[in-house]
Amino acid sequence: MLPSDHPAIRPPRIGVLLVNLGTPDAPDARAVRRYLKEFLWDRRVVEIPRALWWLVLNGIILNTRPRKSAHAYAQVWSEDGSPLAAITKAQAAALQDQLGQGVMVSWGMRYGNPALGAELQRMKDAGCERILVAPLYPQFSAATTATVIDALGAQLAAMRWQPAVRTLPPYYDDPSHIAALQGDIAQQLRALAFTPEVLLLSFHGMPERTLHLGDPYHCHCRKTARLLAEALAGDFPDLRVEVAFQSRFGRAKWLEPATDAVLAAEGAKGTRRLAIAAPGFSADCLETREELAIRGREQFVEAGGTDFAALDCLNAGEAGMAMLEALVRRELAGWIS
């Protein structure tokens, strides 16, 4: 029995919080600058001495890059916002339908809005005493997955009544992930008006030094690519599968080969028909819809290619959502039946 003036107590609930990288609030220089300042100041993202990086970031990058990036965002922005925000929201809604009302599903961003910390607090306020935090990065990197865990820890440290928390492990080689990629990519390849000679698997790049410091990201990407190529070989025996890393930034040496260099080299050596996929991204975003689909096409055609297709990520499609439900239900074992 509670006294009459006792605050209302919500029934305990189970929660799932999907987390992706982030996006500016609008495709304009001011919003992009605010987003980049938060993103690029993360010690996990840029691992150089703070004093030097502060000068470079505030003296050069934040004065030049926002306008260029805003132009890129404007090319892929829609009424629902950035592709990454719209698709992550759709994934959360689809997962909510799959799991039913016994589980509360929400979504948040590591940088920008809706902020991971604010969403975690909102879910706790709604009665979620057990929450699965699911970083939507198939391959682990300190600059992606680890930053989510950092932000999660910071939010928990600020909470008096903390929920019990689990986190989704990387799923780069999970059979359900490889099967979802194989089925989805195969379907898209069959629907093309041309038969590709090459399928280029493009992963987001990282500075090479991260590999030598012990980051498993490069190995995870390579294993995803190998397993996916093996899965596709039965349906497309003549398709050559290559791997590359995109989004080079700054003067440091990055993981190679670089996507733009591979596209130019393929066109120059006589490849005429090429498709590109990004199996390191759970949802289409600026890097896939602008960097690959628009600039990638230009690079390949300028080098001599004729037919080019940028394939969609798993997004909120049937194959991707079936995989995500399977992964989430596995991690919720013991919390839900």
Short mmCIF file of C-alpha atoms in Angstrom, two decimals:
data_model
loop_
_atom_site.label_atom_id
_atom_site.label_comp_id
_atom_site.label_asym_id
_atom_site.label_seq_id
_atom_site.Cartn_x
_atom_site.Cartn_y
_atom_site.Cartn_z
CA MET A 1 0.00 0.00 0.00
CA LEU A 2 1.35 3.41 -1.02
CA PRO A 3 0.54 6.69 0.73
CA SER A 4 -1.89 8.91 -1.15
CA ASP A 5 0.79 11.47 -1.99
CA HIS A 6 3.30 8.91 -3.36
CA PRO A 7 4.46 9.58 -6.96
CA ALA A 8 2.95 7.27 -9.56
CA ILE A 9 4.99 4.10 -10.21
CA ARG A 10 5.08 2.86 -13.77
CA PRO A 11 4.95 -0.88 -14.41
CA PRO A 12 8.46 -2.21 -15.26
CA ARG A 13 9.14 -2.53 -18.99
CA ILE A 14 11.81 -3.91 -21.33
CA GLY A 15 13.42 -1.49 -23.80
CA VAL A 16 15.50 -1.66 -26.98
CA LEU A 17 17.45 1.42 -28.06
CA LEU A 18 18.80 1.37 -31.62
CA VAL A 19 21.81 3.67 -32.04
CA ASN A 20 23.46 4.97 -35.19
CA LEU A 21 26.20 7.51 -35.84
CA GLY A 22 24.31 10.76 -36.24
CA THR A 23 23.23 13.52 -38.54
CA PRO A 24 22.91 17.30 -38.58
CA ASP A 25 19.47 18.74 -37.87
CA ALA A 26 19.30 20.47 -41.24
CA PRO A 27 21.25 20.57 -44.53
CA ASP A 28 22.77 23.99 -43.85
CA ALA A 29 26.22 25.12 -42.82
CA ARG A 30 25.25 26.12 -39.28
CA ALA A 31 23.66 22.77 -38.44
CA VAL A 32 26.48 20.84 -40.10
CA ARG A 33 29.08 22.86 -38.20
CA ARG A 34 27.37 22.07 -34.90
CA TYR A 35 27.24 18.38 -35.77
CA LEU A 36 30.84 18.19 -36.98
CA LYS A 37 32.10 19.98 -33.88
CA GLU A 38 30.58 17.31 -31.64
CA PHE A 39 31.58 14.42 -33.89
CA LEU A 40 35.17 15.43 -34.65
CA TRP A 41 35.99 16.45 -31.07
CA ASP A 42 35.42 12.89 -29.85
CA ARG A 43 38.77 11.45 -28.75
CA ARG A 44 37.79 8.09 -30.21
CA VAL A 45 37.18 9.59 -33.65
CA VAL A 46 40.35 11.67 -33.94
CA GLU A 47 43.28 10.31 -31.95
CA ILE A 48 45.83 13.10 -32.11
CA PRO A 49 47.00 15.48 -29.33
CA ARG A 50 44.10 17.67 -28.20
CA ALA A 51 45.89 21.03 -28.36
CA LEU A 52 47.02 20.50 -31.95
CA TRP A 53 43.65 19.10 -33.01
CA TRP A 54 41.76 22.00 -31.38
CA LEU A 55 43.70 24.43 -33.55
CA VAL A 56 43.12 22.39 -36.73
CA LEU A 57 39.45 21.74 -35.99
CA ASN A 58 38.47 25.26 -34.97
CA GLY A 59 40.92 27.16 -37.14
CA ILE A 60 40.49 25.27 -40.42
CA ILE A 61 37.96 22.44 -40.61
CA LEU A 62 34.96 24.11 -38.98
CA ASN A 63 35.51 27.17 -41.14
CA THR A 64 35.69 25.32 -44.46
CA ARG A 65 34.05 21.90 -44.31
CA PRO A 66 30.48 22.75 -43.12
CA ARG A 67 29.53 24.53 -46.34
CA LYS A 68 30.81 21.68 -48.52
CA SER A 69 29.13 19.05 -46.39
CA ALA A 70 25.88 21.01 -46.30
CA HIS A 71 25.83 20.99 -50.10
CA ALA A 72 26.30 17.21 -50.06
CA TYR A 73 23.54 16.74 -47.48
CA ALA A 74 21.18 18.92 -49.52
CA GLN A 75 21.48 16.47 -52.42
CA VAL A 76 20.14 13.56 -50.36
CA TRP A 77 17.84 15.33 -47.87
CA SER A 78 14.11 14.60 -47.98
CA GLU A 79 10.94 15.70 -46.21
CA ASP A 80 11.76 13.09 -43.54
CA GLY A 81 15.21 14.59 -42.98
CA SER A 82 18.55 12.94 -43.62
CA PRO A 83 18.49 9.36 -44.98
CA LEU A 84 20.17 8.01 -41.85
CA ALA A 85 17.62 9.56 -39.49
CA ALA A 86 14.62 8.58 -41.61
CA ILE A 87 15.77 4.98 -42.05
CA THR A 88 16.82 4.46 -38.42
CA LYS A 89 13.40 5.74 -37.36
CA ALA A 90 11.77 3.31 -39.79
CA GLN A 91 13.88 0.44 -38.46
CA ALA A 92 12.75 1.23 -34.90
CA ALA A 93 9.11 1.34 -35.97
CA ALA A 94 9.40 -1.97 -37.83
CA LEU A 95 11.16 -3.62 -34.89
CA GLN A 96 8.43 -2.34 -32.56
CA ASP A 97 5.84 -4.11 -34.72
CA GLN A 98 7.91 -7.30 -34.70
CA LEU A 99 8.47 -7.38 -30.94
CA GLY A 100 5.01 -6.20 -29.93
CA GLN A 101 3.93 -3.84 -27.19
CA GLY A 102 5.63 -5.86 -24.47
CA VAL A 103 8.89 -4.17 -25.49
CA MET A 104 9.49 -0.44 -25.97
CA VAL A 105 11.67 0.27 -29.03
CA SER A 106 13.32 3.64 -29.51
CA TRP A 107 16.21 5.07 -31.53
CA GLY A 108 18.93 7.60 -30.96
CA MET A 109 22.13 9.03 -32.41
CA ARG A 110 25.63 9.11 -30.98
CA TYR A 111 26.05 12.64 -32.31
CA GLY A 112 23.24 15.09 -32.96
CA ASN A 113 19.57 14.37 -32.30
CA PRO A 114 17.78 12.46 -30.93
CA ALA A 115 20.69 12.13 -28.51
CA LEU A 116 21.49 8.69 -27.13
CA GLY A 117 21.58 9.93 -23.52
CA ALA A 118 18.26 11.76 -23.75
CA GLU A 119 16.58 8.71 -25.28
CA LEU A 120 17.96 6.41 -22.58
CA GLN A 121 16.57 8.74 -19.90
CA ARG A 122 13.22 8.96 -21.69
CA MET A 123 12.96 5.17 -21.78
CA LYS A 124 13.82 4.91 -18.08
CA ASP A 125 11.18 7.55 -17.30
CA ALA A 126 8.68 5.45 -19.28
CA GLY A 127 9.34 2.51 -16.96
CA CYS A 128 12.10 0.62 -18.81
CA GLU A 129 14.15 -1.03 -16.08
CA ARG A 130 15.99 -3.31 -18.52
CA ILE A 131 17.33 -1.87 -21.78
CA LEU A 132 19.22 -3.43 -24.67
CA VAL A 133 21.38 -0.79 -26.37
CA ALA A 134 22.01 -1.85 -29.97
CA PRO A 135 24.78 -0.03 -31.88
CA LEU A 136 23.93 -0.61 -35.55
CA TYR A 137 27.54 -1.17 -36.60
CA PRO A 138 28.18 -4.71 -37.93
CA GLN A 139 31.96 -4.34 -37.55
CA PHE A 140 33.52 -3.12 -34.30
CA SER A 141 35.64 0.01 -34.26
CA ALA A 142 36.74 2.21 -31.40
CA ALA A 143 35.52 5.17 -33.47
CA THR A 144 31.98 3.79 -33.75
CA THR A 145 30.89 1.04 -31.36
CA ALA A 146 33.18 2.11 -28.52
CA THR A 147 31.92 5.70 -28.65
CA VAL A 148 28.38 4.44 -28.13
CA ILE A 149 29.50 2.55 -25.02
CA ASP A 150 31.34 5.67 -23.83
CA ALA A 151 28.19 7.78 -24.17
CA LEU A 152 26.11 5.07 -22.54
CA GLY A 153 28.47 5.01 -19.55
CA ALA A 154 28.38 8.80 -19.26
CA GLN A 155 24.58 8.82 -19.21
CA LEU A 156 24.41 6.01 -16.65
CA ALA A 157 26.88 7.91 -14.46
CA ALA A 158 24.45 10.85 -14.38
CA MET A 159 21.44 8.73 -13.41
CA ARG A 160 20.48 8.01 -9.80
CA TRP A 161 18.17 5.11 -10.71
CA GLN A 162 19.92 3.23 -13.45
CA PRO A 163 18.32 0.60 -15.65
CA ALA A 164 19.95 -2.79 -16.15
CA VAL A 165 21.73 -2.60 -19.51
CA ARG A 166 22.89 -5.03 -22.18
CA THR A 167 24.63 -4.14 -25.44
CA LEU A 168 24.42 -5.77 -28.86
CA PRO A 169 27.78 -7.27 -29.89
CA PRO A 170 29.24 -6.71 -33.38
CA TYR A 171 27.58 -9.03 -35.90
CA TYR A 172 30.00 -8.82 -38.83
CA ASP A 173 30.20 -12.60 -39.28
CA ASP A 174 26.86 -13.64 -37.83
CA PRO A 175 25.19 -16.12 -40.20
CA SER A 176 21.95 -14.13 -40.10
CA HIS A 177 23.80 -11.00 -41.18
CA ILE A 178 25.61 -12.70 -44.05
CA ALA A 179 22.38 -14.37 -45.18
CA ALA A 180 20.51 -11.05 -45.11
CA LEU A 181 23.23 -9.33 -47.14
CA GLN A 182 23.40 -12.20 -49.64
CA GLY A 183 19.66 -12.32 -50.19
CA ASP A 184 19.20 -8.56 -50.42
CA ILE A 185 22.19 -7.90 -52.68
CA ALA A 186 21.33 -10.83 -54.94
CA GLN A 187 17.81 -9.50 -55.38
CA GLN A 188 19.11 -6.03 -56.26
CA LEU A 189 21.67 -7.41 -58.71
CA ARG A 190 19.02 -9.43 -60.55
CA ALA A 191 16.85 -6.34 -60.87
CA LEU A 192 19.54 -4.29 -62.65
CA ALA A 193 19.22 -3.48 -66.34
CA PHE A 194 22.80 -4.71 -66.85
CA THR A 195 24.99 -7.57 -65.61
CA PRO A 196 27.87 -6.25 -63.48
CA GLU A 197 31.38 -7.54 -64.07
CA VAL A 198 32.47 -6.34 -60.64
CA LEU A 199 30.78 -5.95 -57.27
CA LEU A 200 32.77 -3.49 -55.16
CA LEU A 201 32.19 -3.80 -51.42
CA SER A 202 32.98 -0.41 -49.91
CA PHE A 203 33.50 -0.02 -46.17
CA HIS A 204 34.04 3.23 -44.31
CA GLY A 205 37.74 3.91 -43.97
CA MET A 206 39.84 4.35 -40.84
CA PRO A 207 43.39 5.61 -40.38
CA GLU A 208 45.78 2.70 -40.85
CA ARG A 209 47.35 3.35 -37.46
CA THR A 210 44.14 2.17 -35.77
CA LEU A 211 44.82 -1.31 -37.14
CA HIS A 212 48.31 -1.35 -35.64
CA LEU A 213 46.96 -0.06 -32.33
CA GLY A 214 44.73 -3.13 -32.07
CA ASP A 215 41.42 -2.04 -33.55
CA PRO A 216 39.73 -5.14 -35.12
CA TYR A 217 37.74 -3.12 -37.66
CA HIS A 218 39.85 -3.95 -40.73
CA CYS A 219 39.75 -7.67 -39.96
CA HIS A 220 36.01 -7.56 -39.33
CA CYS A 221 35.42 -5.83 -42.68
CA ARG A 222 37.56 -8.34 -44.52
CA LYS A 223 35.75 -11.27 -42.95
CA THR A 224 32.34 -9.83 -43.80
CA ALA A 225 33.50 -9.36 -47.39
CA ARG A 226 34.93 -12.87 -47.65
CA LEU A 227 31.83 -14.55 -46.26
CA LEU A 228 29.55 -12.44 -48.44
CA ALA A 229 31.57 -13.16 -51.59
CA GLU A 230 31.42 -16.88 -50.83
CA ALA A 231 27.65 -16.70 -50.29
CA LEU A 232 27.12 -14.84 -53.58
CA ALA A 233 29.37 -17.14 -55.63
CA GLY A 234 26.71 -19.79 -56.09
CA ASP A 235 24.30 -17.40 -57.80
CA PHE A 236 26.88 -15.22 -59.57
CA PRO A 237 29.90 -17.40 -60.43
CA ASP A 238 31.30 -14.90 -62.94
CA LEU A 239 31.01 -11.89 -60.66
CA ARG A 240 34.34 -10.55 -59.40
CA VAL A 241 34.10 -9.16 -55.86
CA GLU A 242 36.53 -6.49 -54.69
CA VAL A 243 36.94 -4.63 -51.38
CA ALA A 244 37.74 -0.98 -50.76
CA PHE A 245 37.57 1.68 -48.04
CA GLN A 246 35.95 5.09 -48.54
CA SER A 247 35.84 8.55 -46.96
CA ARG A 248 39.55 9.31 -46.59
CA PHE A 249 40.14 12.46 -44.54
CA GLY A 250 43.30 14.38 -43.73
CA ARG A 251 46.93 13.56 -44.52
CA ALA A 252 47.37 10.36 -42.53
CA LYS A 253 47.57 7.02 -44.33
CA TRP A 254 44.19 5.27 -44.33
CA LEU A 255 43.16 1.68 -44.90
CA GLU A 256 43.59 0.69 -48.52
CA PRO A 257 42.67 0.32 -51.27
CA ALA A 258 40.66 3.53 -51.41
CA THR A 259 37.21 3.34 -53.01
CA ASP A 260 37.70 6.32 -55.31
CA ALA A 261 41.05 4.94 -56.50
CA VAL A 262 39.54 1.51 -57.19
CA LEU A 263 36.64 3.00 -59.15
CA ALA A 264 39.06 4.99 -61.31
CA ALA A 265 41.38 2.01 -61.79
CA GLU A 266 38.53 -0.33 -62.77
CA GLY A 267 37.22 2.08 -65.38
CA ALA A 268 40.71 2.72 -66.74
CA LYS A 269 41.56 -0.97 -67.16
CA GLY A 270 38.41 -1.79 -69.09
CA THR A 271 35.70 -2.67 -66.59
CA ARG A 272 32.49 -1.29 -68.06
CA ARG A 273 29.76 -2.56 -65.72
CA LEU A 274 30.10 -2.21 -61.95
CA ALA A 275 27.85 -2.34 -58.90
CA ILE A 276 28.84 -1.05 -55.48
CA ALA A 277 27.48 -2.06 -52.07
CA ALA A 278 28.27 -0.89 -48.54
CA PRO A 279 27.93 -3.85 -46.13
CA GLY A 280 29.43 -1.89 -43.25
CA PHE A 281 26.41 0.44 -43.11
CA SER A 282 23.11 -0.69 -41.58
CA ALA A 283 21.28 2.20 -43.24
CA ASP A 284 21.86 4.43 -46.22
CA CYS A 285 23.36 7.79 -45.36
CA LEU A 286 25.43 10.63 -46.81
CA GLU A 287 28.36 8.27 -47.41
CA THR A 288 26.29 5.89 -49.52
CA ARG A 289 23.80 8.16 -51.26
CA GLU A 290 26.13 11.03 -52.07
CA GLU A 291 29.70 9.75 -51.86
CA LEU A 292 29.05 6.39 -53.55
CA ALA A 293 25.88 6.85 -55.61
CA ILE A 294 26.67 10.32 -56.99
CA ARG A 295 30.41 10.93 -56.79
CA GLY A 296 31.25 7.25 -57.20
CA ARG A 297 29.31 7.10 -60.45
CA GLU A 298 31.10 10.20 -61.72
CA GLN A 299 34.51 8.72 -60.87
CA PHE A 300 33.77 5.42 -62.60
CA VAL A 301 32.24 6.94 -65.74
CA GLU A 302 34.99 9.54 -66.10
CA ALA A 303 37.53 6.69 -66.05
CA GLY A 304 35.77 4.83 -68.87
CA GLY A 305 32.96 2.85 -67.23
CA THR A 306 29.50 2.81 -68.77
CA ASP A 307 27.08 1.12 -66.35
CA PHE A 308 27.10 1.80 -62.62
CA ALA A 309 24.70 0.96 -59.79
CA ALA A 310 24.90 1.85 -56.10
CA LEU A 311 22.95 -0.80 -54.20
CA ASP A 312 20.82 0.01 -51.17
CA CYS A 313 21.85 -0.99 -47.66
CA LEU A 314 19.66 -3.40 -45.71
CA ASN A 315 17.72 -0.44 -44.29
CA ALA A 316 14.22 -1.36 -43.07
CA GLY A 317 13.71 -3.98 -45.77
CA GLU A 318 12.40 -7.45 -45.09
CA ALA A 319 15.79 -9.19 -45.02
CA GLY A 320 17.42 -6.59 -42.80
CA MET A 321 14.55 -6.44 -40.33
CA ALA A 322 14.35 -10.23 -40.05
CA MET A 323 18.07 -10.24 -39.20
CA LEU A 324 17.72 -7.39 -36.69
CA GLU A 325 14.79 -9.07 -34.96
CA ALA A 326 16.76 -12.32 -34.66
CA LEU A 327 19.80 -10.53 -33.18
CA VAL A 328 17.71 -8.51 -30.73
CA ARG A 329 15.62 -11.47 -29.58
CA ARG A 330 18.83 -13.42 -28.96
CA GLU A 331 20.23 -10.63 -26.76
CA LEU A 332 16.91 -10.25 -24.91
CA ALA A 333 16.94 -13.92 -23.91
CA GLY A 334 15.83 -14.25 -20.28
CA TRP A 335 14.14 -10.85 -20.39
CA ILE A 336 11.41 -11.84 -22.85
CA SER A 337 10.05 -15.22 -23.87
#
